[in-house]
CSV table of C-alpha atoms in Angstrom, one decimal:
chain,number,residue,atom,x,y,z
A,62,MET,CA,88.4,174.6,79.1
A,63,THR,CA,90.2,177.7,80.2
A,64,ASP,CA,91.4,178.2,83.8
A,65,SER,CA,89.6,181.1,85.6
A,66,THR,CA,92.9,182.8,86.5
A,67,GLN,CA,93.8,183.1,82.8
A,68,LYS,CA,93.1,186.2,80.8
A,69,ARG,CA,91.3,185.2,77.7
A,70,ILE,CA,92.7,187.1,74.7
A,71,ALA,CA,91.1,187.8,71.3
A,72,ILE,CA,93.8,188.6,68.7
A,73,PHE,CA,92.3,190.6,65.8
A,74,GLY,CA,95.1,190.3,63.2
A,75,SER,CA,96.7,187.1,64.6
A,76,THR,CA,98.8,186.3,61.5
A,77,GLY,CA,100.6,189.7,61.3
A,78,SER,CA,103.8,190.8,63.1
A,79,ILE,CA,102.1,191.9,66.3
A,80,GLY,CA,99.6,188.9,66.4
A,81,THR,CA,102.3,186.3,65.9
A,82,GLN,CA,104.4,187.8,68.7
A,83,ALA,CA,101.4,188.0,71.0
A,84,LEU,CA,100.9,184.3,70.4
A,85,ASP,CA,104.5,183.8,71.4
A,86,VAL,CA,103.8,185.6,74.7
A,87,ILE,CA,100.7,183.4,75.3
A,88,LYS,CA,102.6,180.2,74.5
A,89,ALA,CA,105.3,181.2,77.0
A,90,ASN,CA,102.7,182.0,79.7
A,91,PRO,CA,100.0,179.3,79.4
A,92,ASP,CA,99.0,179.7,83.0
A,93,LYS,CA,98.3,183.4,82.5
A,94,PHE,CA,96.8,183.7,79.0
A,95,SER,CA,94.6,181.8,76.5
A,96,ALA,CA,93.9,182.6,72.9
A,97,GLU,CA,90.1,182.6,72.5
A,98,ILE,CA,89.5,184.4,69.1
A,99,LEU,CA,92.0,184.6,66.2
A,100,THR,CA,91.3,186.5,63.0
A,101,ALA,CA,93.1,187.0,59.8
A,102,GLN,CA,92.3,188.8,56.5
A,103,THR,CA,93.8,186.5,53.9
A,104,ASN,CA,96.5,184.3,55.4
A,105,ALA,CA,94.3,181.2,55.8
A,106,GLU,CA,97.3,178.8,56.0
A,107,LEU,CA,98.8,180.5,59.1
A,108,LEU,CA,95.4,181.0,60.7
A,109,ILE,CA,94.7,177.3,60.4
A,110,ALA,CA,98.1,176.4,61.9
A,111,GLN,CA,97.5,178.9,64.8
A,112,ALA,CA,94.1,177.4,65.4
A,113,LYS,CA,95.5,173.9,65.6
A,114,ALA,CA,98.2,175.1,68.0
A,115,PHE,CA,96.2,177.3,70.3
A,116,ASP,CA,92.7,175.7,70.1
A,117,PRO,CA,90.7,179.0,70.2
A,118,ASN,CA,86.9,179.2,70.6
A,119,VAL,CA,86.5,181.1,67.3
A,120,VAL,CA,88.5,182.0,64.2
A,121,VAL,CA,87.5,184.5,61.6
A,122,ILE,CA,88.9,184.7,58.0
A,123,GLY,CA,88.1,188.1,56.6
A,124,ASP,CA,88.4,186.9,53.0
A,125,ASP,CA,85.1,185.0,52.2
A,126,THR,CA,86.7,183.0,49.4
A,127,LYS,CA,88.9,181.1,52.0
A,128,TYR,CA,86.1,180.1,54.3
A,129,ALA,CA,85.6,176.6,52.9
A,130,MET,CA,89.4,175.9,53.2
A,131,VAL,CA,89.6,177.0,56.8
A,132,LYS,CA,86.3,175.3,57.8
A,133,GLU,CA,87.5,172.0,56.2
A,134,ALA,CA,90.9,172.2,57.8
A,135,LEU,CA,89.4,172.6,61.2
A,136,ALA,CA,86.5,170.2,60.8
A,137,ASP,CA,87.9,167.7,63.3
A,138,THR,CA,88.3,170.4,66.0
A,139,GLN,CA,85.9,172.3,68.3
A,140,VAL,CA,86.9,175.6,66.7
A,141,LYS,CA,84.0,177.7,65.3
A,142,VAL,CA,84.8,179.2,61.9
A,143,PHE,CA,83.3,182.5,60.5
A,144,ALA,CA,84.2,184.6,57.5
A,145,GLY,CA,83.8,188.2,56.1
A,146,GLU,CA,84.1,191.7,57.4
A,147,GLN,CA,80.8,191.6,59.3
A,148,ALA,CA,82.0,188.5,61.1
A,149,LEU,CA,84.9,190.4,62.6
A,150,VAL,CA,82.5,192.8,64.2
A,151,GLU,CA,80.3,190.0,65.4
A,152,ALA,CA,83.3,188.2,66.9
A,153,ALA,CA,84.2,191.4,68.8
A,154,ALA,CA,80.7,191.3,70.3
A,155,MET,CA,81.1,187.8,71.7
A,156,ASP,CA,81.5,187.3,75.4
A,157,CYS,CA,84.2,184.6,75.3
A,158,TYR,CA,87.2,186.9,75.8
A,159,ASP,CA,88.4,189.5,78.3
A,160,MET,CA,90.8,191.5,76.2
A,161,MET,CA,91.1,192.3,72.5
A,162,LEU,CA,94.5,192.8,71.1
A,163,ALA,CA,93.6,195.1,68.2
A,164,SER,CA,96.3,194.5,65.7
A,165,ILE,CA,94.5,194.5,62.3
A,166,VAL,CA,96.5,196.8,60.1
A,167,GLY,CA,94.9,200.1,59.1
A,168,TYR,CA,91.3,201.4,58.9
A,169,ALA,CA,90.0,197.9,58.8
A,170,GLY,CA,90.6,197.6,62.5
A,171,LEU,CA,88.2,200.5,63.4
A,172,LYS,CA,84.8,198.7,63.4
A,173,PRO,CA,85.7,195.6,65.4
A,174,THR,CA,87.7,197.7,67.9
A,175,LEU,CA,84.7,200.1,68.4
A,176,LYS,CA,82.4,197.1,69.0
A,177,ALA,CA,84.8,195.7,71.7
A,178,VAL,CA,84.9,199.2,73.3
A,179,GLU,CA,81.1,199.2,73.4
A,180,MET,CA,81.2,195.8,75.0
A,181,GLY,CA,83.5,197.2,77.7
A,182,LYS,CA,86.3,194.7,76.9
A,183,ALA,CA,89.8,195.8,77.7
A,184,ILE,CA,91.7,196.8,74.5
A,185,GLY,CA,95.4,196.3,73.8
A,186,LEU,CA,95.7,198.8,71.0
A,187,ALA,CA,98.3,198.0,68.4
A,188,ASN,CA,96.2,199.6,65.6
A,189,LYS,CA,97.1,203.3,65.7
A,190,GLU,CA,94.8,204.1,62.7
A,191,THR,CA,91.7,203.5,64.9
A,192,LEU,CA,92.5,206.6,67.0
A,193,VAL,CA,93.9,208.5,64.0
A,194,VAL,CA,90.6,208.1,62.1
A,195,ALA,CA,88.1,208.5,64.9
A,196,GLY,CA,89.9,209.1,68.1
A,197,ASP,CA,87.3,211.4,69.6
A,198,ILE,CA,84.5,208.9,69.2
A,199,VAL,CA,86.6,205.9,70.3
A,200,MET,CA,87.8,207.6,73.5
A,201,GLN,CA,84.4,209.0,74.3
A,202,LYS,CA,82.8,205.5,74.0
A,203,ALA,CA,85.7,204.1,76.1
A,204,ALA,CA,84.9,206.6,78.8
A,205,GLN,CA,81.2,205.9,78.7
A,206,ASN,CA,81.7,202.1,78.9
A,207,LYS,CA,84.7,202.3,81.3
A,208,THR,CA,86.7,200.4,78.8
A,209,PRO,CA,90.5,200.4,79.5
A,210,ILE,CA,92.6,201.1,76.4
A,211,LEU,CA,96.2,200.0,76.9
A,212,PRO,CA,98.7,201.0,74.2
A,213,VAL,CA,100.8,198.4,72.5
A,214,ASP,CA,102.8,200.6,70.2
A,215,SER,CA,106.3,200.8,71.7
A,216,GLU,CA,106.2,204.6,72.0
A,217,HIS,CA,102.8,204.8,73.6
A,218,SER,CA,103.6,201.9,75.9
A,219,ALA,CA,106.7,203.8,76.9
A,220,ILE,CA,104.7,206.9,77.8
A,221,PHE,CA,102.1,204.8,79.6
A,222,GLN,CA,104.8,203.1,81.6
A,223,CYS,CA,106.3,206.5,82.5
A,224,LEU,CA,102.9,207.7,83.8
A,225,VAL,CA,102.3,204.8,86.2
A,226,GLY,CA,102.2,206.4,89.6
A,227,GLU,CA,102.0,209.9,88.1
A,228,MET,CA,98.3,210.1,87.3
A,229,ARG,CA,97.7,213.2,89.3
A,230,ASN,CA,100.7,215.0,88.0
A,231,PRO,CA,100.0,217.0,84.8
A,232,ILE,CA,102.2,216.3,81.7
A,233,GLU,CA,104.1,219.3,80.4
A,234,ARG,CA,105.1,217.5,77.1
A,235,ILE,CA,105.8,214.1,75.7
A,236,ILE,CA,108.6,213.3,73.3
A,237,LEU,CA,108.1,210.5,70.8
A,238,THR,CA,111.3,209.0,69.6
A,239,ALA,CA,111.8,207.9,66.0
A,240,SER,CA,114.6,205.9,64.6
A,241,GLY,CA,114.5,207.9,61.4
A,242,GLY,CA,114.0,204.7,59.3
A,243,PRO,CA,116.3,203.5,56.6
A,244,PHE,CA,116.7,206.9,54.9
A,245,ARG,CA,117.6,209.1,57.8
A,246,GLY,CA,119.7,212.0,56.5
A,247,LYS,CA,118.9,211.4,52.9
A,248,LYS,CA,117.7,214.1,50.6
A,249,PRO,CA,114.9,214.1,47.9
A,250,ASN,CA,117.4,213.5,45.0
A,251,PHE,CA,118.3,210.2,46.7
A,252,LEU,CA,114.7,209.3,47.6
A,253,VAL,CA,113.3,209.8,44.1
A,254,ASN,CA,114.9,206.4,43.1
A,255,VAL,CA,114.1,204.4,46.2
A,256,LYS,CA,112.3,201.1,45.5
A,257,ARG,CA,110.1,199.0,47.8
A,258,ASP,CA,112.7,196.4,48.7
A,259,HIS,CA,115.1,199.1,49.9
A,260,ALA,CA,112.3,200.9,51.9
A,261,LEU,CA,111.3,197.6,53.6
A,262,GLN,CA,114.7,197.3,55.3
A,263,HIS,CA,114.2,198.9,58.7
A,264,PRO,CA,117.5,199.3,60.7
A,265,ASN,CA,116.1,198.4,64.1
A,266,TRP,CA,112.6,196.9,64.1
A,267,SER,CA,111.1,193.9,62.4
A,268,MET,CA,107.5,194.9,61.4
A,269,GLY,CA,104.8,194.3,58.8
A,270,ALA,CA,105.1,196.0,55.3
A,271,LYS,CA,102.7,198.8,55.9
A,272,ILE,CA,104.2,200.1,59.2
A,273,THR,CA,107.8,199.6,57.8
A,274,ILE,CA,107.0,201.9,54.8
A,275,ASP,CA,105.2,204.4,57.1
A,276,SER,CA,108.4,204.4,59.2
A,277,ALA,CA,110.5,205.1,56.1
A,278,THR,CA,108.4,208.1,55.2
A,279,LEU,CA,108.0,209.2,58.9
A,280,MET,CA,104.2,208.9,58.5
A,281,ASN,CA,104.3,206.4,61.3
A,282,LYS,CA,105.5,209.0,63.7
A,283,GLY,CA,102.8,211.4,62.5
A,284,LEU,CA,100.1,208.8,63.1
A,285,GLU,CA,101.7,208.2,66.6
A,286,MET,CA,101.5,211.9,67.4
A,287,ILE,CA,97.7,211.9,66.7
A,288,GLU,CA,97.2,208.6,68.6
A,289,ALA,CA,99.1,210.1,71.6
A,290,LYS,CA,96.8,213.2,71.6
A,291,TRP,CA,93.8,210.9,72.1
A,292,LEU,CA,95.3,208.3,74.4
A,293,PHE,CA,96.8,210.8,76.9
A,294,GLY,CA,94.4,213.8,76.5
A,295,LEU,CA,97.1,216.1,75.2
A,296,LYS,CA,97.1,219.4,73.2
A,297,PRO,CA,99.0,219.2,69.9
A,298,SER,CA,101.6,221.7,71.3
A,299,GLN,CA,102.5,219.2,74.0
A,300,ILE,CA,103.6,216.5,71.6
A,301,GLU,CA,107.1,216.5,70.1
A,302,VAL,CA,109.2,214.1,67.9
A,303,VAL,CA,112.9,213.6,68.1
A,304,ILE,CA,115.0,211.3,65.9
A,305,HIS,CA,116.9,208.8,68.1
A,306,PRO,CA,118.6,206.3,65.7
A,307,GLN,CA,119.5,203.7,68.3
A,308,SER,CA,115.8,203.0,69.3
A,309,ILE,CA,116.8,202.4,73.0
A,310,ILE,CA,114.7,205.2,74.5
A,311,HIS,CA,111.2,204.4,73.3
A,312,SER,CA,109.7,207.8,74.4
A,313,MET,CA,109.8,210.3,77.2
A,314,VAL,CA,107.5,212.3,79.4
A,315,GLN,CA,108.3,215.7,80.9
A,316,PHE,CA,106.3,216.8,83.9
A,317,GLU,CA,105.6,220.4,85.1
A,318,ASP,CA,108.6,220.4,87.5
A,319,GLY,CA,110.9,219.9,84.4
A,320,SER,CA,111.7,216.3,85.5
A,321,MET,CA,111.8,213.8,82.6
A,322,LYS,CA,111.1,210.1,82.6
A,323,ALA,CA,112.2,207.8,79.7
A,324,GLN,CA,111.4,204.1,79.2
A,325,MET,CA,114.3,202.2,77.7
A,326,GLY,CA,115.1,198.8,76.4
A,327,LEU,CA,116.2,196.9,73.3
A,328,PRO,CA,113.8,197.3,70.3
A,329,ASP,CA,111.6,194.2,70.9
A,330,MET,CA,107.8,194.5,70.4
A,331,LYS,CA,107.2,191.5,72.6
A,332,LEU,CA,107.8,193.7,75.7
A,333,PRO,CA,105.0,196.3,75.0
A,334,ILE,CA,102.7,193.4,73.9
A,335,GLN,CA,103.3,191.5,77.1
A,336,TYR,CA,103.1,194.7,79.3
A,337,ALA,CA,99.6,195.5,77.9
A,338,MET,CA,98.4,191.9,78.1
A,339,ALA,CA,99.5,191.5,81.8
A,340,PHE,CA,99.0,195.0,83.1
A,341,PRO,CA,99.3,196.0,85.9
A,342,GLU,CA,101.7,193.0,86.4
A,343,ARG,CA,105.2,192.7,84.9
A,344,ILE,CA,105.9,189.1,83.9
A,345,LYS,CA,109.3,187.6,84.1
A,346,ASN,CA,110.7,186.6,80.6
A,347,ASP,CA,113.9,185.7,78.9
A,348,PHE,CA,113.9,188.5,76.3
A,349,PRO,CA,117.4,189.9,75.5
A,350,ARG,CA,118.5,192.6,78.0
A,351,LEU,CA,120.0,196.0,77.3
A,352,ASP,CA,123.7,196.2,78.3
A,353,PHE,CA,124.8,199.9,78.6
A,354,ARG,CA,128.5,198.8,78.4
A,355,ARG,CA,127.8,197.8,74.8
A,356,CYS,CA,125.7,200.8,74.0
A,357,GLU,CA,128.3,203.3,73.1
A,358,GLN,CA,126.1,206.3,72.5
A,359,LEU,CA,122.5,207.5,72.4
A,360,THR,CA,122.0,210.4,70.0
A,361,PHE,CA,119.2,212.7,69.2
A,362,GLU,CA,118.4,215.1,66.3
A,363,GLU,CA,115.6,217.1,64.7
A,364,PRO,CA,113.4,215.4,62.2
A,365,ASP,CA,113.8,216.7,58.6
A,366,LEU,CA,110.3,217.9,57.8
A,367,ARG,CA,111.2,219.4,54.5
A,368,THR,CA,112.4,216.0,53.0
A,369,PHE,CA,110.0,213.8,55.0
A,370,ARG,CA,106.9,215.9,54.3
A,371,ASN,CA,104.5,213.2,55.7
A,372,LEU,CA,105.5,214.2,59.2
A,373,ALA,CA,104.7,217.9,58.5
A,374,LEU,CA,101.4,216.9,56.9
A,375,ALA,CA,100.5,214.8,60.0
A,376,ILE,CA,101.4,217.7,62.3
A,377,GLU,CA,99.0,219.9,60.2
A,378,ALA,CA,96.3,217.2,60.6
A,379,LEU,CA,96.9,217.0,64.3
A,380,GLN,CA,96.6,220.8,64.7
A,381,LYS,CA,93.6,221.2,62.5
A,382,GLY,CA,91.7,218.1,63.7
A,383,GLY,CA,88.2,217.3,62.4
A,384,ASN,CA,88.2,214.7,59.7
A,385,LEU,CA,91.7,215.7,58.3
A,386,PRO,CA,93.6,212.9,60.1
A,387,CYS,CA,91.0,210.5,58.7
A,388,ILE,CA,91.5,211.8,55.1
A,389,MET,CA,95.3,211.7,55.6
A,390,ASN,CA,95.3,208.1,56.8
A,391,ALA,CA,93.0,206.9,54.0
A,392,ALA,CA,95.1,208.5,51.3
A,393,ASN,CA,98.3,207.2,52.9
A,394,GLU,CA,96.9,203.6,53.0
A,395,ILE,CA,96.2,203.8,49.2
A,396,ALA,CA,99.6,205.4,48.6
A,397,VAL,CA,101.5,202.8,50.6
A,398,TRP,CA,99.5,200.0,48.8
A,399,ALA,CA,100.5,201.5,45.4
A,400,PHE,CA,104.2,201.9,46.4
A,401,LEU,CA,104.4,198.3,47.6
A,402,ARG,CA,103.3,197.2,44.2
A,403,ASN,CA,105.8,199.5,42.4
A,404,ARG,CA,103.0,201.7,41.0
A,405,ILE,CA,104.3,205.0,42.4
A,406,GLY,CA,107.7,206.3,43.7
A,407,PHE,CA,108.7,206.9,47.2
A,408,LEU,CA,108.2,210.7,47.1
A,409,ASP,CA,104.9,210.3,45.2
A,410,MET,CA,103.4,208.8,48.4
A,411,MET,CA,103.7,212.2,50.2
A,412,ALA,CA,102.3,214.0,47.2
A,413,VAL,CA,99.2,211.8,47.1
A,414,VAL,CA,98.6,212.4,50.8
A,415,GLU,CA,99.1,216.2,50.5
A,416,GLN,CA,96.7,216.5,47.5
A,417,ALA,CA,94.0,214.4,49.3
A,418,MET,CA,94.3,216.6,52.3
A,419,GLN,CA,93.8,219.7,50.1
A,420,LYS,CA,90.9,218.4,48.0
A,421,VAL,CA,88.7,216.2,50.2
A,422,SER,CA,86.0,218.2,52.1
A,423,PHE,CA,87.0,219.3,55.6
A,424,ILE,CA,84.5,218.7,58.4
A,425,GLU,CA,85.3,220.3,61.7
A,426,LYS,CA,83.0,218.1,63.9
A,427,PRO,CA,82.5,214.8,62.1
A,428,THR,CA,80.1,212.1,63.2
A,429,LEU,CA,81.1,208.4,62.8
A,430,ASP,CA,79.3,208.3,59.5
A,431,ASP,CA,81.2,211.4,58.4
A,432,TYR,CA,84.4,209.5,59.2
A,433,PHE,CA,83.3,206.5,57.1
A,434,GLU,CA,82.4,208.8,54.2
A,435,SER,CA,85.6,210.8,54.4
A,436,ASP,CA,87.7,207.6,54.4
A,437,ALA,CA,85.9,206.4,51.3
A,438,ALA,CA,86.2,209.8,49.5
A,439,ALA,CA,89.9,210.1,50.3
A,440,ARG,CA,90.6,206.6,49.1
A,441,GLU,CA,88.7,207.2,45.9
A,442,PHE,CA,90.6,210.5,45.3
A,443,ALA,CA,94.0,209.0,46.1
A,444,ALA,CA,93.2,206.0,43.7
A,445,SER,CA,92.2,208.4,40.9
A,446,LEU,CA,95.6,210.2,41.3
A,447,ILE,CA,97.4,206.9,40.9
A,448,HIS,CA,95.1,205.7,38.2
A,449,LEU,CA,94.3,202.5,40.1
């Protein structure tokens, strides 16, 4: 039985990079947090191990074919086991948790997150695609239901932390920092030959495969620009990106008086995860600390939009709005999937996204159903280009 002072956390995507680190935070602070719902798409083995370690109320395995295995493994526990895509949405509608950590990768996270928003549950948002695909609808529902959405992405957490105490002071602009990924400074003649294993080696952050590839193409930063627009109510012209290879400054906010705030620290996702889960408190921890005496320099440069065209495409989607970010995201998910299976080259990913954005019908003011249809149409078109 959970203690009433504990915050009950539902981790949607508990076997991924964010989910496993969130469980580390819960394990380190058992008086403050409990894990009530854990979900995974296919990694049944790890989900079972997590359920045995954290004794949640409910687990959901997205892949129906693994239901029997999970059910059997947890037969001698009190844990309730469900399976399938619809079960994710049903779990989000349950009342046994206080906060959802939305860390399912990609578009798949949208429906459960929307359901939690409708339920008025606090959201720790690690899934940027939810706001990229349908940011207007998600934020509108959050406002109607008075649902707090707390960013878990390191960049958006940085901006959020810079804004504490500044709520009445208008933002002039925000600057999202990007490490530049493993191919910073490289030109297309080099990138033509890049293979998946090379692209998966990020210089600063340890992340899942999808986000690591997005970081290598700078699509990740484009998704973050669109997410920032919705999270902080900004115009596209107020959002900038700067390459900062050391990943010490996680992002910056400039106010109308020209003053700038930056949030800094070592690249460690546990910090923004813990900050979102414990907000408004800061919890003492033993994470490694930044030592400026060992940090010889912090450097900044312009992103290369001609080589890393995904960022330019994302800026176009940000400015044009409508269903274009949804189309871009869907095509990118297919392109990354194909690249990770060595079906297409590194630069082909950008070409797939660009063609989908040109060919799939643009809708200026989409409904939620329009978003679902645009997502499906863009995936189908991208898959046809790759001959999947």
